[in-house]
Each structure stands twice: as C-alpha cells, then as structure tokens.
C-alpha cells in the first residue's frame, strides 16, 4: 500500500489505524462514573483490535472466494452481511466480558442497535480503504494483463507477417502464380484471391484477442490452398470439425501457426507425403495432428510457434494446451473458448 509515495505494509496500516480509531471511539463513548481515560482507552483498543482484525479476516475470506472484478457486488454484499452478523454477536459478548454491561442489557434492541451502528460505520469506513486499494490493484493487474496480451498479439502478427513476407515465401508464391497463369488462368485467379485473403486476415485481426473457429478455418483453408499448389501431391490437409464448435473462439492465427509448423519441421516429398488433420474433440478442443517425419536440418525459425500459442492461452484461459508426440504422430490440442459477445448478451 503506497501513501504519499511511501510504501506501507498492510499490517502497519492496520495497527496504526486501530490505535487511531481507539482514541476516536474513546471520545465517542462517554466515561462512566468513576472511570478514567487510560483504562477507557485500553478497553477501546481491545474492542477495536477484535473488530478490525475480525473484519479484516472477513474481507480476505471473501476476496479469495470472489476474486474477480465482476464479482465485486456479490463479494461486497456477502462481506457486509457477514460483518453485521459478526458485530451483532461479538459486541454483546465483549461488553459482557469487559463488564461494560450485562449480556441482557447489551441485547436490549436500542442498546444493541446503537453500538452495532457505531461499530459498523467505523468498519465501513475502514473497509472502504481496503476495497478501494484492492479494486485499484485489480484494475492495475487487468491493465497489465491486457497490455501483455496486446504485446504478445503484436509479436504474433509480426512473426507471422514476417514469415509470409519473407523472400522465400514470396518467391515460391509468385513462382507458383506465374506457372498457373500459363497453365490455368482460373486457378491462377483463385490462387491470387487466396494469397490476398491470407494478408487480409492477418491485417484485419491484428488487434483482436480471439476470433471464431469458423473465421480461423476460412483463413486456414486459404493458406492451405497456397501450400497445396506448392506441394500438389505431397501435402494433404483434412479439416473435420463439429458444426456446434464453429461459433466458439480461438486466438487468431493459432491453427495457421500449427499447420505451418507441421510443414516447417517435417519432410514433405513424393516418397514421404505429409498428412495434417485438423479436427475437434468433444466440442471442447481443436486438434492439429501430422504424421511425424522430422527434417534433419530445419528451416530458419524465429522460434515463436508453440511458445507463442501457450503464452496467449495463459492470458486468455486457465485451460492447458496438450502437446503429444508418439512414434508416428505429433499432436497439439488447444481449447476452444466460450466467450459471450455483446450480441449474445442482448439476446439473453
């Protein structure tokens, strides 16, 4: 906790606050006959310590149960209801223990209401400091996570765009296009359309955290079309996803990176054709699988790939990515995300 540029630990703030509130409460409750100020102050310190520390434990308990910003109304409601119950029980008991009044006197409605009201107002003021500090920390943490995700997205777009703009990729694409123009003008037009779709998708989705699986698959099909013109008989890509999963979400370029990695790290030849399967499982995962035939020497890699996908999922979801290598196959299973859009909320 930082106040006026000075860092304070919560425990320091709490016990200094207890001392200050004890002094204030000593003046709020008048001295009884024969009572002196020092014993009154000590007694107020004990009362305040129990109330403050009890309230503090309640705040911490409900923070752990409802940590998200969107859960704030529920957390505050339950915290303050529990806080009132805590004061209703503890005040009569403490007054009886410290001989302030008998238990019967403390349970009189007017006495109980007065004491609980004063203590609750004090707890409310103190609690507002805790909640404001917690909300501010959560807000800063959310901004930090969003900035990290944004930076990761920018790095992803840059890496993918860099790969697609590399002389090697452009040379192969343009060389393929020139051959197609002389052989089949219609296929050449389709190839040009697919090439433009690849770049359009990258540029259009560079600011997005997620896209629908349907959008990602449409992009992958355009990308695969280009690849299959380069490897006409040596590359086979099968796409088989459940209809119900098409509106679920996935970070953009996830499947493209996985398909690209399959080709980058494996032999693709007439004698060793590569098969890449893209399919969904149980409506929860989308899997990219290829037969394993590793290259002896890999193409130059910027080493984004899987690490990039893992980092983006860490920001978006607590679900894990599964990476499985067998003697014959390499599989990557990424979770499909259920995200309600503004349209979904309006229909709800």
Coordinates of C-alpha atoms in Angstrom, one line a residue:
X1 CA 0.0 0.0 0.0
X2 CA 1.5 3.4 -1.1
X3 CA 0.5 6.6 0.6
X4 CA 2.1 9.9 -0.5
X5 CA 4.8 8.0 -2.2
X6 CA 5.7 5.9 0.8
X7 CA 5.3 2.2 0.8
X8 CA 3.3 0.8 3.8
X9 CA 2.7 -2.9 4.7
X10 CA -1.0 -3.7 5.4
X11 CA -0.1 -4.8 9.0
X12 CA 1.4 -1.4 9.7
X13 CA -1.6 0.4 8.4
X14 CA -3.9 -1.9 10.4
X15 CA -2.3 -1.4 13.8
X16 CA -1.8 2.3 13.4
X17 CA -5.4 2.5 12.3
X18 CA -6.5 0.5 15.3
X19 CA -4.7 3.0 17.6
X20 CA -6.3 6.0 15.9
X21 CA -9.8 4.5 15.9
X22 CA -9.4 3.5 19.6
X23 CA -8.7 7.1 20.5
X24 CA -11.7 8.3 18.5
X25 CA -14.0 5.6 20.0
X26 CA -12.9 6.6 23.5
X27 CA -14.4 10.1 22.9
X28 CA -17.5 8.7 21.2
X29 CA -18.4 6.6 24.2
X30 CA -18.5 8.9 27.3
X31 CA -16.7 8.0 30.5
X32 CA -18.9 6.1 33.0
X33 CA -19.0 7.0 36.7
X34 CA -15.5 6.6 38.3
X35 CA -13.9 5.6 35.1
X36 CA -10.6 7.3 34.0
X37 CA -9.4 7.9 30.5
X38 CA -6.5 5.5 30.3
X39 CA -8.5 2.3 31.2
X40 CA -11.1 3.5 28.8
X41 CA -8.5 3.9 26.0
X42 CA -7.1 0.4 26.7
X43 CA -10.5 -1.1 26.7
X44 CA -11.3 0.7 23.4
X45 CA -8.0 -0.7 21.9
X46 CA -9.1 -4.3 22.7
X47 CA -12.5 -3.7 21.3
X48 CA -11.2 -2.1 18.1
X49 CA -8.5 -4.8 17.7
X50 CA -11.0 -7.6 17.7
X51 CA -13.5 -5.7 15.5
X52 CA -10.8 -4.6 13.0
X53 CA -9.0 -7.9 12.8
X54 CA -12.3 -9.8 12.5
X55 CA -13.5 -7.5 9.7
X56 CA -10.1 -7.9 8.0
X57 CA -10.4 -11.7 8.0
X58 CA -13.8 -11.4 6.5
X59 CA -12.6 -9.2 3.7
X60 CA -9.7 -11.6 3.0
X61 CA -12.0 -14.6 3.1
X62 CA -14.5 -13.2 0.6
X63 CA -11.7 -11.9 -1.7
X64 CA -10.4 -15.4 -2.0
X65 CA -13.8 -16.8 -2.8
X66 CA -14.8 -14.0 -5.2
X67 CA -11.5 -12.5 -6.6
X68 CA -12.7 -11.1 -9.9
X69 CA -13.7 -7.5 -10.5
X70 CA -17.1 -8.6 -12.0
X71 CA -17.8 -10.4 -8.7
X72 CA -17.4 -7.2 -6.7
X73 CA -21.1 -6.6 -6.0
X74 CA -21.6 -10.2 -4.8
X75 CA -18.4 -10.0 -2.7
X76 CA -19.3 -6.7 -1.0
X77 CA -22.9 -7.8 -0.3
X78 CA -21.8 -11.0 1.4
X79 CA -19.0 -9.3 3.2
X80 CA -21.2 -6.6 4.8
X81 CA -24.0 -9.0 5.7
X82 CA -21.4 -11.3 7.4
X83 CA -19.8 -8.2 9.0
X84 CA -23.2 -7.1 10.6
X85 CA -23.7 -10.7 11.9
X86 CA -20.2 -10.6 13.4
X87 CA -20.8 -7.3 15.1
X88 CA -24.3 -8.4 16.4
X89 CA -22.7 -11.5 18.1
X90 CA -19.3 -10.1 19.2
X91 CA -20.5 -6.7 20.7
X92 CA -22.8 -8.2 23.4
X93 CA -20.2 -10.9 24.3
X94 CA -17.3 -8.4 24.5
X95 CA -19.3 -6.0 26.6
X96 CA -20.2 -8.8 29.0
X97 CA -16.5 -10.0 29.2
X98 CA -15.2 -6.5 29.9
X99 CA -18.1 -5.7 32.3
X100 CA -19.3 -2.8 30.2
X101 CA -22.8 -4.1 30.8
X102 CA -24.6 -7.4 31.3
X103 CA -25.5 -9.6 28.4
X104 CA -29.2 -8.9 29.0
X105 CA -28.5 -5.1 28.9
X106 CA -26.4 -5.5 25.7
X107 CA -29.2 -7.4 24.0
X108 CA -31.7 -4.6 24.5
X109 CA -32.8 -3.5 21.0
X110 CA -31.9 0.2 21.4
X111 CA -28.5 -0.5 23.0
X112 CA -27.6 -3.2 20.5
X113 CA -28.7 -1.1 17.5
X114 CA -26.7 1.9 18.8
X115 CA -23.5 0.0 19.4
X116 CA -23.6 -2.1 16.3
X117 CA -24.4 1.1 14.2
X118 CA -21.4 3.0 15.5
X119 CA -19.1 0.0 15.1
X120 CA -20.5 -0.8 11.6
X121 CA -19.9 2.8 10.4
X122 CA -16.3 2.6 11.7
X123 CA -15.9 -0.8 9.9
X124 CA -17.5 0.6 6.8
X125 CA -15.0 3.5 6.6
X126 CA -12.1 1.2 7.2
X127 CA -13.4 -1.4 4.8
X128 CA -13.7 1.2 2.1
X129 CA -10.0 1.8 2.3
X130 CA -9.4 -2.0 1.9
X131 CA -11.8 -2.3 -1.0
X132 CA -10.5 0.8 -2.9
X133 CA -7.0 -0.5 -2.5
X134 CA -8.0 -4.0 -3.7
X135 CA -10.0 -2.7 -6.6
X136 CA -7.2 -0.4 -7.7
X137 CA -4.7 -3.3 -7.5
X138 CA -7.1 -5.5 -9.6
X139 CA -7.6 -2.7 -12.1
X140 CA -3.8 -2.3 -12.5
X141 CA -3.4 -6.0 -12.8
X142 CA -6.1 -6.2 -15.5
X143 CA -4.4 -3.4 -17.4
X144 CA -1.0 -5.2 -17.1
X145 CA -2.5 -8.5 -18.4
X146 CA -4.3 -6.7 -21.3
X147 CA -1.0 -4.9 -22.2
X148 CA 0.9 -8.2 -22.0
X149 CA -1.7 -9.9 -24.2
X150 CA -1.7 -7.0 -26.6
X151 CA 2.1 -7.1 -26.9
X152 CA 2.0 -10.9 -27.4
X153 CA -0.6 -10.4 -30.1
X154 CA 1.6 -7.8 -31.8
X155 CA 4.6 -10.1 -31.7
X156 CA 2.4 -12.9 -33.1
X157 CA 1.2 -10.8 -36.0
X158 CA 4.7 -9.6 -36.7
X159 CA 6.2 -13.1 -36.7
X160 CA 3.5 -14.5 -38.9
X161 CA 3.6 -11.5 -41.3
X162 CA 7.4 -11.7 -41.3
X163 CA 7.2 -15.3 -42.3
X164 CA 4.7 -14.6 -45.1
X165 CA 6.6 -11.6 -46.3
X166 CA 9.9 -13.5 -46.4
X167 CA 11.6 -13.6 -49.8
X168 CA 11.3 -17.4 -49.6
X169 CA 7.6 -17.4 -49.2
X170 CA 7.0 -14.6 -51.8
X171 CA 9.3 -16.3 -54.3
X172 CA 7.5 -19.6 -54.0
X173 CA 4.1 -17.9 -54.2
X174 CA 5.0 -15.7 -57.2
X175 CA 6.7 -18.6 -58.9
X176 CA 3.7 -20.8 -58.5
X177 CA 1.4 -18.0 -59.7
X178 CA 3.5 -17.4 -62.8
X179 CA 3.2 -21.1 -63.7
X180 CA -0.5 -21.2 -63.0
X181 CA -1.1 -18.1 -65.3
X182 CA 0.3 -20.0 -68.2
X183 CA -1.4 -23.3 -67.3
X184 CA -4.8 -22.4 -65.9
X185 CA -5.9 -18.8 -65.6
X186 CA -8.9 -19.6 -63.4
X187 CA -6.7 -21.4 -60.9
X188 CA -4.3 -18.5 -61.1
X189 CA -7.2 -16.2 -60.1
X190 CA -8.1 -18.5 -57.2
X191 CA -4.5 -18.5 -56.1
X192 CA -4.3 -14.7 -56.1
X193 CA -7.6 -14.5 -54.2
X194 CA -6.3 -16.9 -51.6
X195 CA -3.0 -15.0 -51.3
X196 CA -4.8 -11.8 -50.7
X197 CA -7.1 -13.5 -48.2
X198 CA -4.1 -14.6 -46.2
X199 CA -2.8 -11.0 -45.9
X200 CA -6.2 -9.5 -45.3
X201 CA -6.9 -11.9 -42.4
X202 CA -3.7 -11.1 -40.7
X203 CA -4.2 -7.3 -41.0
X204 CA -7.9 -7.4 -40.1
X205 CA -7.4 -9.4 -36.9
X206 CA -4.2 -8.0 -35.6
X207 CA -6.0 -6.1 -32.8
X208 CA -8.3 -9.0 -31.8
X209 CA -7.7 -11.3 -28.9
X210 CA -9.9 -14.1 -30.3
X211 CA -11.8 -15.0 -33.4
X212 CA -14.4 -17.6 -34.1
X213 CA -13.2 -21.1 -35.1
X214 CA -15.2 -20.6 -38.3
X215 CA -13.2 -17.4 -39.2
X216 CA -9.9 -19.2 -38.4
X217 CA -10.8 -22.2 -40.5
X218 CA -11.8 -20.0 -43.5
X219 CA -8.3 -18.4 -43.2
X220 CA -6.6 -21.7 -42.9
X221 CA -8.3 -23.0 -46.0
X222 CA -6.9 -20.1 -48.0
X223 CA -3.5 -20.7 -46.5
X224 CA -3.7 -24.4 -47.3
X225 CA -4.7 -23.7 -50.9
X226 CA -1.4 -21.8 -51.4
X227 CA 0.5 -24.7 -49.8
X228 CA -1.1 -27.3 -51.9
X229 CA -0.1 -25.5 -55.1
X230 CA 3.5 -25.7 -53.8
X231 CA 3.2 -29.4 -52.8
X232 CA 0.4 -30.6 -55.2
X233 CA 0.8 -34.3 -54.5
X234 CA 2.9 -34.4 -51.3
X235 CA 0.7 -32.5 -48.8
X236 CA -2.8 -33.4 -47.7
X237 CA -4.8 -31.4 -45.2
X238 CA -8.0 -32.8 -43.8
X239 CA -10.4 -30.5 -41.9
X240 CA -13.2 -32.1 -39.9
X241 CA -14.8 -30.1 -37.2
X242 CA -18.2 -30.3 -35.4
X243 CA -20.8 -27.8 -36.6
X244 CA -21.5 -26.9 -33.0
X245 CA -18.0 -25.6 -32.4
X246 CA -17.8 -23.1 -35.3
X247 CA -19.0 -20.2 -33.1
X248 CA -16.6 -20.9 -30.3
X249 CA -13.4 -18.9 -30.1
X250 CA -9.7 -19.3 -30.6
X251 CA -6.8 -16.8 -30.6
X252 CA -6.2 -15.7 -34.3
X253 CA -3.5 -17.5 -36.3
X254 CA -3.4 -20.4 -33.9
X255 CA -4.2 -23.1 -36.5
X256 CA -2.1 -21.4 -39.1
X257 CA 0.9 -21.5 -36.9
X258 CA 0.3 -25.2 -36.1
X259 CA -0.1 -26.1 -39.8
X260 CA 2.9 -24.0 -40.8
X261 CA 5.0 -25.8 -38.1
X262 CA 3.9 -29.2 -39.4
X263 CA 5.4 -28.3 -42.8
X264 CA 8.4 -26.4 -41.4
X265 CA 9.6 -29.3 -39.2
X266 CA 8.7 -32.3 -41.3
X267 CA 9.7 -33.8 -44.7
X268 CA 7.2 -33.1 -47.5
X269 CA 8.1 -35.1 -50.5
X270 CA 6.7 -37.6 -53.0
X271 CA 8.3 -40.5 -51.1
X272 CA 7.3 -39.1 -47.7
X273 CA 3.9 -37.3 -48.1
X274 CA 2.7 -35.2 -45.2
X275 CA -0.8 -35.5 -43.8
X276 CA -2.2 -32.8 -41.5
X277 CA -5.5 -33.4 -39.8
X278 CA -7.5 -30.6 -38.2
X279 CA -10.4 -31.8 -36.1
X280 CA -12.4 -31.1 -32.9
X281 CA -12.9 -33.5 -30.0
X282 CA -15.9 -33.5 -27.6
X283 CA -16.8 -29.9 -28.6
X284 CA -14.0 -28.6 -26.4
X285 CA -10.7 -29.0 -28.2
X286 CA -9.4 -28.4 -31.7
X287 CA -6.5 -30.7 -32.6
X288 CA -3.9 -30.4 -35.3
X289 CA -2.1 -33.7 -36.0
X290 CA 0.5 -34.7 -38.5
X291 CA 2.5 -37.8 -39.3
X292 CA 6.0 -37.5 -37.8
X293 CA 8.8 -37.4 -40.3
X294 CA 11.3 -34.8 -38.9
X295 CA 13.7 -32.9 -41.1
X296 CA 17.4 -33.4 -40.4
X297 CA 18.0 -29.7 -40.8
X298 CA 15.3 -27.2 -40.0
X299 CA 14.5 -24.0 -41.9
X300 CA 15.4 -20.8 -40.2
X301 CA 12.9 -20.3 -37.4
X302 CA 12.2 -17.3 -35.2
X303 CA 11.0 -19.8 -32.5
X304 CA 7.6 -18.3 -31.9
X305 CA 5.3 -21.2 -32.7
X306 CA 4.0 -23.2 -29.8
X307 CA 5.6 -21.0 -27.2
X308 CA 3.6 -18.1 -28.6
X309 CA 0.3 -20.0 -28.5
X310 CA 0.9 -21.2 -24.9
X311 CA 1.6 -17.6 -23.7
X312 CA -1.6 -16.2 -25.4
X313 CA -3.7 -19.0 -23.8
X314 CA -2.2 -18.2 -20.4
X315 CA -3.6 -14.7 -20.7
X316 CA -7.0 -15.8 -22.0
X317 CA -7.8 -19.0 -20.2
X318 CA -6.8 -21.4 -17.4
X319 CA -7.1 -24.3 -19.7
X320 CA -4.0 -26.1 -20.8
X321 CA -2.6 -26.9 -24.2
X322 CA -1.8 -30.5 -24.8
X323 CA 1.3 -31.4 -26.9
X324 CA 1.7 -35.1 -27.6
X325 CA 4.5 -36.8 -29.5
X326 CA 4.3 -40.5 -30.4
X327 CA 6.4 -42.7 -32.6
X328 CA 4.2 -41.9 -35.6
X329 CA 2.4 -38.6 -34.9
X330 CA 2.7 -35.2 -33.5
X331 CA -0.4 -33.6 -32.0
X332 CA -1.3 -30.3 -30.5
X333 CA -4.7 -29.9 -28.8
X334 CA -5.9 -26.3 -28.0
X335 CA -9.0 -25.5 -26.0
X336 CA -12.0 -23.8 -27.7
X337 CA -13.1 -20.8 -25.7
X338 CA -16.7 -20.0 -24.9
X339 CA -16.9 -16.2 -25.0
X340 CA -20.2 -14.3 -24.9
X341 CA -20.3 -11.4 -27.3
X342 CA -22.3 -8.2 -26.9
X343 CA -24.9 -9.7 -29.3
X344 CA -25.2 -12.8 -27.1
X345 CA -25.8 -10.6 -24.0
X346 CA -28.5 -8.7 -25.9
X347 CA -30.2 -11.9 -26.8
X348 CA -30.0 -13.3 -23.2

